[in-house]
PDB file of C-alpha atoms and ligand atoms in Angstrom:
ATOM      1  CA  MET A 102     -26.723  20.257  24.812  1.00 39.00           C
ATOM      2  CA  LYS A 103     -26.397  16.542  24.234  1.00 41.00           C
ATOM      3  CA  ASN A 104     -26.630  15.204  20.734  1.00 41.00           C
ATOM      4  CA  PRO A 105     -29.826  13.118  20.680  1.00 41.00           C
ATOM      5  CA  ARG A 106     -28.493  10.882  17.907  1.00 46.00           C
ATOM      6  CA  ARG A 107     -26.878   7.596  18.748  1.00 46.00           C
ATOM      7  CA  ALA A 108     -23.114   7.823  19.273  1.00 52.00           C
ATOM      8  CA  ARG A 109     -21.077   6.940  16.201  1.00 61.00           C
ATOM      9  CA  VAL A 110     -19.926   3.332  16.227  1.00 75.00           C
ATOM     10  CA  ASP A 111     -16.178   3.268  15.624  1.00 88.00           C
ATOM     11  CA  LYS A 112     -15.110  -0.205  16.606  1.00 93.00           C
ATOM     12  CA  SER A 113     -14.549  -3.298  14.497  1.00 95.00           C
ATOM     13  CA  VAL A 114     -13.976  -6.941  15.286  1.00 96.00           C
ATOM     14  CA  CYS A 115     -11.081  -8.385  13.309  1.00 97.00           C
ATOM     15  CA  ILE A 116      -9.895 -11.937  12.897  1.00 97.00           C
ATOM     16  CA  ASP A 117      -6.541 -13.333  11.839  1.00 96.00           C
ATOM     17  CA  LEU A 118      -7.274 -16.879  10.727  1.00 95.00           C
ATOM     18  CA  GLY A 119      -4.228 -19.142  10.722  1.00 91.00           C
ATOM     19  CA  GLY A 120      -3.809 -22.867  10.169  1.00 88.00           C
ATOM     20  CA  THR A 121      -3.028 -23.348  13.886  1.00 89.00           C
ATOM     21  CA  ASN A 122      -4.728 -20.477  15.738  1.00 92.00           C
ATOM     22  CA  MET A 123      -7.328 -17.851  15.094  1.00 95.00           C
ATOM     23  CA  ARG A 124      -6.956 -14.535  16.849  1.00 96.00           C
ATOM     24  CA  ILE A 125      -9.877 -12.164  17.338  1.00 97.00           C
ATOM     25  CA  ALA A 126      -9.681  -8.551  18.499  1.00 96.00           C
ATOM     26  CA  LEU A 127     -11.972  -5.607  19.099  1.00 95.00           C
ATOM     27  CA  VAL A 128     -10.231  -2.609  17.492  1.00 95.00           C
ATOM     28  CA  GLY A 129     -10.908   1.123  17.770  1.00 93.00           C
ATOM     29  CA  ALA A 130     -10.577   3.532  14.824  1.00 89.00           C
ATOM     30  CA  GLY A 131      -7.245   4.785  16.198  1.00 90.00           C
ATOM     31  CA  GLY A 132      -5.817   1.270  15.857  1.00 92.00           C
ATOM     32  CA  GLU A 133      -6.122   0.533  19.578  1.00 94.00           C
ATOM     33  CA  ILE A 134      -6.803  -3.089  20.480  1.00 95.00           C
ATOM     34  CA  LEU A 135      -9.502  -2.962  23.156  1.00 93.00           C
ATOM     35  CA  ARG A 136     -10.031  -6.644  23.804  1.00 93.00           C
ATOM     36  CA  ARG A 137      -8.679  -9.867  22.328  1.00 94.00           C
ATOM     37  CA  ALA A 138      -9.163 -13.627  22.290  1.00 95.00           C
ATOM     38  CA  ARG A 139      -7.354 -16.587  20.794  1.00 95.00           C
ATOM     39  CA  PHE A 140      -8.686 -19.999  19.775  1.00 93.00           C
ATOM     40  CA  VAL A 141      -7.188 -23.157  18.335  1.00 95.00           C
ATOM     41  CA  THR A 142      -8.311 -23.353  14.681  1.00 94.00           C
ATOM     42  CA  HIS A 143      -8.736 -27.161  14.577  1.00 95.00           C
ATOM     43  CA  ALA A 144      -8.226 -27.026  10.803  1.00 92.00           C
ATOM     44  CA  ASP A 145      -9.080 -30.746  10.498  1.00 94.00           C
ATOM     45  CA  ARG A 146     -12.701 -30.153  11.558  1.00 95.00           C
ATOM     46  CA  GLY A 147     -13.588 -28.464   8.276  1.00 94.00           C
ATOM     47  CA  TRP A 148     -14.664 -24.962   7.338  1.00 96.00           C
ATOM     48  CA  ARG A 149     -18.244 -24.942   8.691  1.00 96.00           C
ATOM     49  CA  ASP A 150     -17.078 -25.844  12.174  1.00 97.00           C
ATOM     50  CA  ILE A 151     -14.309 -23.232  12.041  1.00 97.00           C
ATOM     51  CA  VAL A 152     -16.583 -20.462  10.801  1.00 97.00           C
ATOM     52  CA  GLU A 153     -19.324 -21.298  13.344  1.00 97.00           C
ATOM     53  CA  ARG A 154     -16.730 -21.013  16.125  1.00 97.00           C
ATOM     54  CA  MET A 155     -15.412 -17.819  14.566  1.00 97.00           C
ATOM     55  CA  ALA A 156     -18.922 -16.293  14.691  1.00 96.00           C
ATOM     56  CA  ARG A 157     -19.347 -17.414  18.316  1.00 95.00           C
ATOM     57  CA  GLY A 158     -15.942 -15.947  19.162  1.00 95.00           C
ATOM     58  CA  VAL A 159     -16.992 -12.569  17.724  1.00 94.00           C
ATOM     59  CA  LYS A 160     -20.239 -12.612  19.724  1.00 93.00           C
ATOM     60  CA  GLU A 161     -18.417 -13.521  22.929  1.00 92.00           C
ATOM     61  CA  LEU A 162     -15.877 -10.731  22.410  1.00 91.00           C
ATOM     62  CA  VAL A 163     -18.589  -8.090  22.153  1.00 89.00           C
ATOM     63  CA  ALA A 164     -20.931  -9.860  24.598  1.00 85.00           C
ATOM     64  CA  THR A 165     -21.260  -6.933  26.978  1.00 76.00           C
ATOM     65  CA  GLU A 166     -22.145  -4.489  24.201  1.00 72.00           C
ATOM     66  CA  GLY A 167     -23.666  -6.706  21.478  1.00 69.00           C
ATOM     67  CA  THR A 168     -22.654  -6.930  17.801  1.00 66.00           C
ATOM     68  CA  GLU A 169     -24.499  -3.649  17.100  1.00 71.00           C
ATOM     69  CA  SER A 170     -21.677  -1.968  19.035  1.00 76.00           C
ATOM     70  CA  CYS A 171     -19.260  -2.674  16.175  1.00 86.00           C
ATOM     71  CA  THR A 172     -19.356  -1.245  12.687  1.00 92.00           C
ATOM     72  CA  GLY A 173     -18.275  -4.480  10.994  1.00 95.00           C
ATOM     73  CA  VAL A 174     -16.161  -7.606  10.991  1.00 97.00           C
ATOM     74  CA  GLY A 175     -12.910  -8.199   9.059  1.00 98.00           C
ATOM     75  CA  VAL A 176     -11.227 -11.538   8.414  1.00 98.00           C
ATOM     76  CA  GLY A 177      -7.683 -12.126   7.113  1.00 96.00           C
ATOM     77  CA  VAL A 178      -7.463 -15.554   5.465  1.00 95.00           C
ATOM     78  CA  PRO A 179      -4.322 -17.442   4.387  1.00 91.00           C
ATOM     79  CA  GLY A 180      -5.315 -18.200   0.822  1.00 89.00           C
ATOM     80  CA  ALA A 181      -6.661 -17.151  -2.569  1.00 91.00           C
ATOM     81  CA  LEU A 182     -10.045 -15.452  -2.600  1.00 94.00           C
ATOM     82  CA  LEU A 183     -12.590 -13.433  -4.515  1.00 94.00           C
ATOM     83  CA  HIS A 184     -12.294 -10.400  -2.320  1.00 89.00           C
ATOM     84  CA  LYS A 185     -15.517  -8.547  -3.268  1.00 90.00           C
ATOM     85  CA  GLU A 186     -17.633 -11.669  -2.809  1.00 95.00           C
ATOM     86  CA  GLY A 187     -15.664 -12.763   0.266  1.00 96.00           C
ATOM     87  CA  VAL A 188     -15.328 -16.292  -1.149  1.00 97.00           C
ATOM     88  CA  VAL A 189     -12.206 -18.271  -0.199  1.00 96.00           C
ATOM     89  CA  ILE A 190     -11.150 -20.170  -3.330  1.00 95.00           C
ATOM     90  CA  ASP A 191      -8.428 -22.243  -1.757  1.00 91.00           C
ATOM     91  CA  SER A 192      -6.119 -22.252   1.275  1.00 89.00           C
ATOM     92  CA  PRO A 193      -2.974 -24.388   1.569  1.00 81.00           C
ATOM     93  CA  ASN A 194      -3.106 -24.194   5.403  1.00 82.00           C
ATOM     94  CA  LEU A 195      -6.810 -25.003   5.744  1.00 91.00           C
ATOM     95  CA  PRO A 196      -7.712 -28.398   4.285  1.00 90.00           C
ATOM     96  CA  GLY A 197     -11.099 -28.553   2.533  1.00 93.00           C
ATOM     97  CA  TRP A 198     -11.458 -24.802   2.048  1.00 95.00           C
ATOM     98  CA  HIS A 199     -12.585 -24.696  -1.581  1.00 95.00           C
ATOM     99  CA  LYS A 200     -15.004 -21.950  -2.667  1.00 97.00           C
ATOM    100  CA  VAL A 201     -16.064 -21.212   0.914  1.00 97.00           C
ATOM    101  CA  PRO A 202     -18.648 -18.347   1.048  1.00 98.00           C
ATOM    102  CA  LEU A 203     -17.060 -16.915   4.195  1.00 98.00           C
ATOM    103  CA  ARG A 204     -18.521 -13.416   3.947  1.00 97.00           C
ATOM    104  CA  ARG A 205     -22.108 -14.553   3.387  1.00 97.00           C
ATOM    105  CA  PHE A 206     -21.865 -17.195   6.120  1.00 97.00           C
ATOM    106  CA  LEU A 207     -20.628 -14.660   8.729  1.00 97.00           C
ATOM    107  CA  ARG A 208     -23.037 -11.907   7.620  1.00 96.00           C
ATOM    108  CA  ASP A 209     -25.992 -14.288   8.071  1.00 96.00           C
ATOM    109  CA  ARG A 210     -24.886 -15.016  11.630  1.00 95.00           C
ATOM    110  CA  LEU A 211     -23.597 -11.624  12.770  1.00 94.00           C
ATOM    111  CA  HIS A 212     -25.906  -9.261  10.818  1.00 93.00           C
ATOM    112  CA  CYS A 213     -23.220  -6.675  10.121  1.00 93.00           C
ATOM    113  CA  PRO A 214     -20.853  -5.821   7.227  1.00 95.00           C
ATOM    114  CA  VAL A 215     -18.075  -8.399   6.731  1.00 97.00           C
ATOM    115  CA  VAL A 216     -14.834  -7.776   4.813  1.00 97.00           C
ATOM    116  CA  VAL A 217     -12.456 -10.581   3.778  1.00 97.00           C
ATOM    117  CA  GLU A 218      -8.842 -10.177   2.612  1.00 96.00           C
ATOM    118  CA  ASN A 219      -5.766 -12.331   2.127  1.00 94.00           C
ATOM    119  CA  ASP A 220      -3.797 -12.330   5.403  1.00 93.00           C
ATOM    120  CA  ALA A 221      -0.495 -11.077   3.926  1.00 93.00           C
ATOM    121  CA  ASP A 222      -2.382  -8.248   2.195  1.00 95.00           C
ATOM    122  CA  ALA A 223      -4.037  -7.394   5.517  1.00 96.00           C
ATOM    123  CA  ALA A 224      -0.643  -7.273   7.264  1.00 96.00           C
ATOM    124  CA  ALA A 225       0.739  -4.908   4.590  1.00 97.00           C
ATOM    125  CA  LEU A 226      -2.299  -2.632   5.004  1.00 96.00           C
ATOM    126  CA  GLY A 227      -1.914  -2.669   8.791  1.00 97.00           C
ATOM    127  CA  GLU A 228       1.687  -1.464   8.555  1.00 97.00           C
ATOM    128  CA  GLY A 229       0.539   1.236   6.108  1.00 96.00           C
ATOM    129  CA  CYS A 230      -2.170   2.550   8.381  1.00 94.00           C
ATOM    130  CA  TYR A 231      -0.774   2.103  11.886  1.00 94.00           C
ATOM    131  CA  GLY A 232       2.842   0.899  11.511  1.00 96.00           C
ATOM    132  CA  ALA A 233       6.151   1.320   9.672  1.00 97.00           C
ATOM    133  CA  ALA A 234       4.649   2.301   6.268  1.00 97.00           C
ATOM    134  CA  ARG A 235       2.516   5.224   7.497  1.00 96.00           C
ATOM    135  CA  GLY A 236       2.492   7.939   4.840  1.00 96.00           C
ATOM    136  CA  ILE A 237       4.200   5.730   2.213  1.00 97.00           C
ATOM    137  CA  ARG A 238       2.107   5.152  -0.934  1.00 96.00           C
ATOM    138  CA  ASN A 239       4.146   2.504  -2.805  1.00 97.00           C
ATOM    139  CA  TYR A 240       5.565  -0.381  -0.830  1.00 98.00           C
ATOM    140  CA  LEU A 241       5.788  -4.135  -0.421  1.00 98.00           C
ATOM    141  CA  GLY A 242       5.149  -5.707   2.980  1.00 97.00           C
ATOM    142  CA  ILE A 243       7.169  -8.910   3.377  1.00 97.00           C
ATOM    143  CA  THR A 244       6.662 -11.479   6.133  1.00 94.00           C
ATOM    144  CA  LEU A 245       9.621 -13.797   6.728  1.00 95.00           C
ATOM    145  CA  GLY A 246       8.112 -16.605   8.788  1.00 91.00           C
ATOM    146  CA  THR A 247       7.537 -20.334   8.241  1.00 88.00           C
ATOM    147  CA  GLY A 248       6.985 -19.232   4.633  1.00 90.00           C
ATOM    148  CA  VAL A 249       7.456 -15.853   2.957  1.00 94.00           C
ATOM    149  CA  GLY A 250       4.321 -13.740   2.516  1.00 92.00           C
ATOM    150  CA  GLY A 251       3.852 -10.464   0.696  1.00 96.00           C
ATOM    151  CA  GLY A 252       1.324  -7.665   0.273  1.00 97.00           C
ATOM    152  CA  LEU A 253       1.763  -5.005  -2.426  1.00 97.00           C
ATOM    153  CA  VAL A 254       0.461  -1.452  -2.017  1.00 97.00           C
ATOM    154  CA  LEU A 255       0.602   0.780  -5.101  1.00 97.00           C
ATOM    155  CA  ASP A 256      -0.492   4.407  -5.089  1.00 97.00           C
ATOM    156  CA  GLY A 257      -1.944   3.873  -1.611  1.00 95.00           C
ATOM    157  CA  LYS A 258      -4.115   0.924  -2.663  1.00 94.00           C
ATOM    158  CA  LEU A 259      -3.718  -2.785  -2.229  1.00 95.00           C
ATOM    159  CA  TRP A 260      -2.847  -4.500  -5.517  1.00 96.00           C
ATOM    160  CA  ARG A 261      -4.647  -7.831  -5.156  1.00 93.00           C
ATOM    161  CA  GLY A 262      -4.948  -9.312  -8.607  1.00 90.00           C
ATOM    162  CA  PRO A 263      -8.132 -11.189  -9.606  1.00 88.00           C
ATOM    163  CA  GLU A 264      -7.829 -13.790  -6.816  1.00 84.00           C
ATOM    164  CA  ALA A 265      -5.849 -11.824  -4.233  1.00 81.00           C
ATOM    165  CA  THR A 266      -2.639 -13.728  -4.952  1.00 87.00           C
ATOM    166  CA  ALA A 267      -0.661 -10.699  -6.205  1.00 93.00           C
ATOM    167  CA  GLY A 268       2.343  -9.763  -4.070  1.00 94.00           C
ATOM    168  CA  GLU A 269       3.281 -13.431  -3.473  1.00 92.00           C
ATOM    169  CA  VAL A 270       6.950 -12.589  -3.264  1.00 96.00           C
ATOM    170  CA  GLY A 271       7.658 -15.919  -1.537  1.00 95.00           C
ATOM    171  CA  HIS A 272       7.082 -17.758  -4.808  1.00 94.00           C
ATOM    172  CA  PHE A 273       9.466 -15.659  -6.863  1.00 96.00           C
ATOM    173  CA  PRO A 274      11.746 -18.216  -8.569  1.00 97.00           C
ATOM    174  CA  VAL A 275      15.377 -17.838  -7.449  1.00 97.00           C
ATOM    175  CA  GLU A 276      17.035 -21.127  -8.431  1.00 95.00           C
ATOM    176  CA  THR A 277      16.876 -23.082 -11.670  1.00 94.00           C
ATOM    177  CA  ALA A 278      16.748 -26.463  -9.914  1.00 88.00           C
ATOM    178  CA  GLY A 279      16.076 -25.574  -6.318  1.00 93.00           C
ATOM    179  CA  PHE A 280      14.385 -27.297  -3.439  1.00 94.00           C
ATOM    180  CA  PRO A 281      10.669 -28.239  -3.867  1.00 94.00           C
ATOM    181  CA  CYS A 282       8.317 -25.532  -2.574  1.00 92.00           C
ATOM    182  CA  GLY A 283       4.950 -25.955  -0.854  1.00 85.00           C
ATOM    183  CA  CYS A 284       3.298 -24.283  -3.870  1.00 87.00           C
ATOM    184  CA  GLY A 285       4.247 -27.209  -6.131  1.00 90.00           C
ATOM    185  CA  SER A 286       7.119 -25.395  -7.867  1.00 94.00           C
ATOM    186  CA  HIS A 287      10.878 -25.562  -7.212  1.00 95.00           C
ATOM    187  CA  GLY A 288      13.482 -23.043  -6.088  1.00 96.00           C
ATOM    188  CA  CYS A 289      11.091 -20.318  -4.874  1.00 96.00           C
ATOM    189  CA  LEU A 290      12.399 -17.506  -2.622  1.00 97.00           C
ATOM    190  CA  GLU A 291      10.476 -19.151   0.240  1.00 95.00           C
ATOM    191  CA  THR A 292      12.756 -22.212   0.080  1.00 96.00           C
ATOM    192  CA  VAL A 293      15.749 -19.984   0.994  1.00 97.00           C
ATOM    193  CA  ALA A 294      14.518 -16.894   2.883  1.00 97.00           C
ATOM    194  CA  SER A 295      12.029 -18.442   5.336  1.00 95.00           C
ATOM    195  CA  ALA A 296      12.597 -20.050   8.753  1.00 95.00           C
ATOM    196  CA  THR A 297      11.982 -23.392   7.019  1.00 94.00           C
ATOM    197  CA  GLY A 298      14.663 -22.608   4.419  1.00 96.00           C
ATOM    198  CA  ILE A 299      17.179 -21.515   7.067  1.00 97.00           C
ATOM    199  CA  VAL A 300      16.644 -24.737   9.032  1.00 96.00           C
ATOM    200  CA  ARG A 301      16.983 -26.823   5.857  1.00 96.00           C
ATOM    201  CA  MET A 302      20.283 -25.123   4.990  1.00 96.00           C
ATOM    202  CA  ALA A 303      21.478 -25.719   8.582  1.00 96.00           C
ATOM    203  CA  LEU A 304      20.685 -29.436   8.248  1.00 94.00           C
ATOM    204  CA  GLU A 305      22.405 -29.605   4.861  1.00 93.00           C
ATOM    205  CA  ALA A 306      25.570 -28.211   6.490  1.00 92.00           C
ATOM    206  CA  GLY A 307      26.080 -31.560   8.231  1.00 85.00           C
ATOM    207  CA  ARG A 308      26.462 -32.739  11.823  1.00 83.00           C
ATOM    208  CA  ASP A 309      29.774 -31.150  12.766  1.00 85.00           C
ATOM    209  CA  THR A 310      28.603 -27.558  13.173  1.00 88.00           C
ATOM    210  CA  GLU A 311      28.206 -25.015  15.958  1.00 92.00           C
ATOM    211  CA  ILE A 312      24.479 -24.957  15.110  1.00 94.00           C
ATOM    212  CA  ARG A 313      24.227 -28.654  16.017  1.00 91.00           C
ATOM    213  CA  ARG A 314      26.086 -28.069  19.270  1.00 92.00           C
ATOM    214  CA  LEU A 315      23.821 -25.150  20.233  1.00 93.00           C
ATOM    215  CA  SER A 316      20.783 -27.321  19.550  1.00 90.00           C
ATOM    216  CA  GLY A 317      22.067 -30.070  21.887  1.00 90.00           C
ATOM    217  CA  ASP A 318      22.649 -32.224  18.786  1.00 85.00           C
ATOM    218  CA  SER A 319      18.896 -32.568  18.370  1.00 88.00           C
ATOM    219  CA  VAL A 320      17.510 -31.886  14.897  1.00 88.00           C
ATOM    220  CA  ALA A 321      14.138 -31.036  16.452  1.00 91.00           C
ATOM    221  CA  ASN A 322      15.721 -28.111  18.359  1.00 92.00           C
ATOM    222  CA  ILE A 323      17.165 -26.418  15.262  1.00 93.00           C
ATOM    223  CA  ASP A 324      15.236 -23.297  14.337  1.00 93.00           C
ATOM    224  CA  ALA A 325      16.086 -19.935  12.780  1.00 94.00           C
ATOM    225  CA  GLU A 326      16.778 -18.521  16.246  1.00 94.00           C
ATOM    226  CA  VAL A 327      19.448 -21.173  16.979  1.00 96.00           C
ATOM    227  CA  VAL A 328      21.087 -20.455  13.604  1.00 97.00           C
ATOM    228  CA  SER A 329      21.107 -16.722  14.400  1.00 97.00           C
ATOM    229  CA  ARG A 330      22.677 -17.403  17.828  1.00 96.00           C
ATOM    230  CA  ALA A 331      25.455 -19.376  16.134  1.00 96.00           C
ATOM    231  CA  ALA A 332      25.946 -16.554  13.594  1.00 97.00           C
ATOM    232  CA  ARG A 333      26.250 -13.973  16.395  1.00 97.00           C
ATOM    233  CA  GLN A 334      28.911 -16.132  18.042  1.00 95.00           C
ATOM    234  CA  GLY A 335      30.945 -15.932  14.845  1.00 95.00           C
ATOM    235  CA  ASP A 336      30.114 -19.345  13.384  1.00 95.00           C
ATOM    236  CA  ARG A 337      31.019 -19.244   9.678  1.00 96.00           C
ATOM    237  CA  VAL A 338      28.441 -21.848   8.635  1.00 96.00           C
ATOM    238  CA  ALA A 339      25.570 -19.945  10.260  1.00 97.00           C
ATOM    239  CA  GLN A 340      26.845 -16.632   8.896  1.00 97.00           C
ATOM    240  CA  GLY A 341      27.041 -18.232   5.446  1.00 97.00           C
ATOM    241  CA  ILE A 342      23.401 -19.324   5.682  1.00 98.00           C
ATOM    242  CA  PHE A 343      22.251 -15.784   6.516  1.00 98.00           C
ATOM    243  CA  HIS A 344      24.515 -14.386   3.788  1.00 98.00           C
ATOM    244  CA  ARG A 345      22.940 -16.662   1.172  1.00 98.00           C
ATOM    245  CA  MET A 346      19.474 -15.798   2.448  1.00 98.00           C
ATOM    246  CA  ALA A 347      20.208 -12.035   2.376  1.00 98.00           C
ATOM    247  CA  VAL A 348      21.754 -12.052  -1.117  1.00 98.00           C
ATOM    248  CA  THR A 349      18.848 -14.079  -2.531  1.00 98.00           C
ATOM    249  CA  LEU A 350      16.296 -11.797  -0.885  1.00 98.00           C
ATOM    250  CA  ALA A 351      18.205  -8.724  -2.122  1.00 97.00           C
ATOM    251  CA  MET A 352      18.140  -9.940  -5.734  1.00 97.00           C
ATOM    252  CA  VAL A 353      14.377 -10.475  -5.657  1.00 98.00           C
ATOM    253  CA  LEU A 354      13.592  -7.245  -3.829  1.00 97.00           C
ATOM    254  CA  ALA A 355      15.900  -5.151  -6.038  1.00 96.00           C
ATOM    255  CA  GLY A 356      14.168  -6.612  -9.089  1.00 96.00           C
ATOM    256  CA  ILE A 357      10.737  -5.767  -7.697  1.00 96.00           C
ATOM    257  CA  VAL A 358      11.816  -2.223  -6.777  1.00 95.00           C
ATOM    258  CA  ASN A 359      13.290  -1.760 -10.264  1.00 93.00           C
ATOM    259  CA  LEU A 360      10.048  -2.999 -11.820  1.00 94.00           C
ATOM    260  CA  LEU A 361       7.630  -0.920  -9.742  1.00 94.00           C
ATOM    261  CA  GLN A 362       9.759   1.913  -8.351  1.00 92.00           C
ATOM    262  CA  LEU A 363       8.627   1.175  -4.811  1.00 95.00           C
ATOM    263  CA  GLU A 364       9.463   3.693  -2.093  1.00 95.00           C
ATOM    264  CA  ALA A 365       9.816   1.189   0.741  1.00 96.00           C
ATOM    265  CA  LEU A 366      10.050  -2.443   1.751  1.00 97.00           C
ATOM    266  CA  ILE A 367       8.584  -3.330   5.136  1.00 98.00           C
ATOM    267  CA  ILE A 368      10.096  -6.523   6.514  1.00 97.00           C
ATOM    268  CA  GLY A 369       8.456  -8.433   9.352  1.00 95.00           C
ATOM    269  CA  GLY A 370       7.807 -11.989  10.564  1.00 92.00           C
ATOM    270  CA  GLY A 371       9.682 -14.215  13.017  1.00 91.00           C
ATOM    271  CA  VAL A 372      12.914 -14.298  10.958  1.00 95.00           C
ATOM    272  CA  ALA A 373      13.069 -10.470  11.064  1.00 95.00           C
ATOM    273  CA  ALA A 374      14.098 -10.917  14.731  1.00 94.00           C
ATOM    274  CA  SER A 375      17.481 -12.015  13.273  1.00 96.00           C
ATOM    275  CA  TRP A 376      17.792  -8.689  11.416  1.00 97.00           C
ATOM    276  CA  ASP A 377      21.296  -8.148  12.876  1.00 97.00           C
ATOM    277  CA  CYS A 378      22.392 -11.327  11.035  1.00 98.00           C
ATOM    278  CA  PHE A 379      21.192 -10.310   7.548  1.00 98.00           C
ATOM    279  CA  GLY A 380      20.037  -6.653   7.457  1.00 97.00           C
ATOM    280  CA  ASP A 381      23.370  -5.077   6.468  1.00 97.00           C
ATOM    281  CA  THR A 382      24.053  -7.613   3.704  1.00 98.00           C
ATOM    282  CA  LEU A 383      20.491  -7.158   2.425  1.00 97.00           C
ATOM    283  CA  ARG A 384      20.965  -3.374   2.170  1.00 95.00           C
ATOM    284  CA  GLN A 385      24.405  -3.611   0.509  1.00 95.00           C
ATOM    285  CA  GLU A 386      23.386  -6.283  -1.984  1.00 96.00           C
ATOM    286  CA  MET A 387      20.198  -4.402  -2.878  1.00 95.00           C
ATOM    287  CA  GLN A 388      22.028  -1.135  -3.349  1.00 92.00           C
ATOM    288  CA  LYS A 389      24.340  -2.823  -5.897  1.00 92.00           C
ATOM    289  CA  ARG A 390      21.351  -3.951  -7.941  1.00 93.00           C
ATOM    290  CA  LEU A 391      19.015  -0.981  -7.882  1.00 91.00           C
ATOM    291  CA  PHE A 392      18.438   0.769 -11.191  1.00 86.00           C
ATOM    292  CA  SER A 393      20.967   3.579 -11.471  1.00 69.00           C
ATOM    293  CA  GLY A 394      18.657   6.411 -12.535  1.00 61.00           C
ATOM    294  CA  PRO A 395      17.373   8.713  -9.795  1.00 57.00           C
ATOM    295  CA  PRO A 396      15.595   8.308  -7.476  1.00 57.00           C
ATOM    296  CA  ARG A 397      17.402   5.109  -6.541  1.00 65.00           C
ATOM    297  CA  ASP A 398      16.836   5.113  -2.825  1.00 80.00           C
ATOM    298  CA  VAL A 399      14.361   2.739  -1.349  1.00 92.00           C
ATOM    299  CA  ARG A 400      13.691   2.599   2.367  1.00 94.00           C
ATOM    300  CA  ILE A 401      14.158  -0.832   3.941  1.00 96.00           C
ATOM    301  CA  LEU A 402      12.199  -0.758   7.187  1.00 96.00           C
ATOM    302  CA  GLN A 403      11.423  -3.283   9.879  1.00 96.00           C
ATOM    303  CA  ALA A 404       7.727  -3.924  10.485  1.00 97.00           C
ATOM    304  CA  GLU A 405       6.407  -2.392  13.718  1.00 97.00           C
ATOM    305  CA  LEU A 406       3.163  -4.201  14.491  1.00 96.00           C
ATOM    306  CA  GLY A 407       4.322  -7.817  14.901  1.00 94.00           C
ATOM    307  CA  ASP A 408       1.478 -10.338  15.034  1.00 92.00           C
ATOM    308  CA  ASP A 409      -1.130  -7.563  15.148  1.00 96.00           C
ATOM    309  CA  ALA A 410      -0.395  -6.251  11.627  1.00 96.00           C
ATOM    310  CA  GLY A 411      -3.074  -8.425   9.999  1.00 96.00           C
ATOM    311  CA  ILE A 412      -5.738  -7.617  12.574  1.00 97.00           C
ATOM    312  CA  LEU A 413      -5.042  -3.879  12.287  1.00 97.00           C
ATOM    313  CA  GLY A 414      -5.065  -4.085   8.483  1.00 97.00           C
ATOM    314  CA  MET A 415      -8.503  -5.690   8.597  1.00 97.00           C
ATOM    315  CA  ALA A 416      -9.649  -2.933  10.964  1.00 96.00           C
ATOM    316  CA  ARG A 417      -8.575  -0.373   8.370  1.00 95.00           C
ATOM    317  CA  ARG A 418     -10.538  -2.238   5.676  1.00 95.00           C
ATOM    318  CA  VAL A 419     -13.686  -2.434   7.819  1.00 96.00           C
ATOM    319  CA  PHE A 420     -13.518   1.271   8.666  1.00 94.00           C
ATOM    320  CA  GLU A 421     -12.887   2.101   4.987  1.00 92.00           C
ATOM    321  CA  GLU A 422     -15.902   0.057   3.869  1.00 92.00           C
ATOM    322  CA  THR A 423     -18.199   1.474   6.507  1.00 90.00           C
ATOM    323  CA  GLY A 424     -17.075   5.114   6.246  1.00 88.00           C
ATOM    324  CA  VAL A 425     -15.492   5.473   9.699  1.00 85.00           C
ATOM    325  CA  PRO A 426     -12.657   8.048   9.732  1.00 83.00           C
ATOM    326  CA  ILE A 427      -9.358   6.326  10.642  1.00 75.00           C
ATOM    327  CA  GLY A 428      -6.823   7.799  13.033  1.00 68.00           C
TER     328      GLY A 428
HETATM  329 ZN1   ZN B 980       6.647 -21.635  -4.202  1.00 72.46          ZN
END
């Protein structure tokens, strides 16, 4: 006999808001992406315009079924926020976003539960639920991209801090008088272990390098991928850049593991594609610095979900908040 009650709603709409693009996806409770869309953020148009278009994007994505077909909406935002209230305090990539009531604004337009998290936290949660950190209760998710992002999960729960800025491993100080960082400080990990840092070190190496030749002697063509190509061809300068990056990253990560006794580090982002250029050094240099008492092993794993980690992490949060079983 058919159950007369309405079928359980087990889909969410999740948004990864970036300074350049916003990506929206309809996600099932098993982590399957059912439909997706991508829009230019147009960060210069201000938050109201962005959030109005975000709400329209959600409606268009579920147009055939209506918003009542999804249990809730999740948004990953690149910035500091009051997570319970869903208020974005500040975002370095989104000019003019100060105390933006994102959750209330979307709830008024979409009439469903809305969950807001920091984007790096969302990516760490995504890997924990559907990716490389499944079954691991204490880990740090690290994104090596234009900057270095981090999301910390302790005892199976996200450790956000009061304004969701905990886990900002990219702003761990690594040099006493280092290069200026986007955060306003100097010598942060991000200035060495990001794509931006790798390119800067390549430029500092001068004009007469294999990296310059591979880039057609055009500064604009130098990116982390070109540096990794040079390293694979045996270029000592490029290998030296990845060595410096790996040793610096190892020092920070070993310190964090020693502090928190993490079980795993999940490393993703565009620079992780050059894993063959720095992964071995990272492991060796970490192993030298891990606290000697047992258990000293920490798993260093590559992220599995790529660009979808944040969207899938938000799906987990929406399902958690609305009581939908995950899996
Ligand atoms: Zn910084």
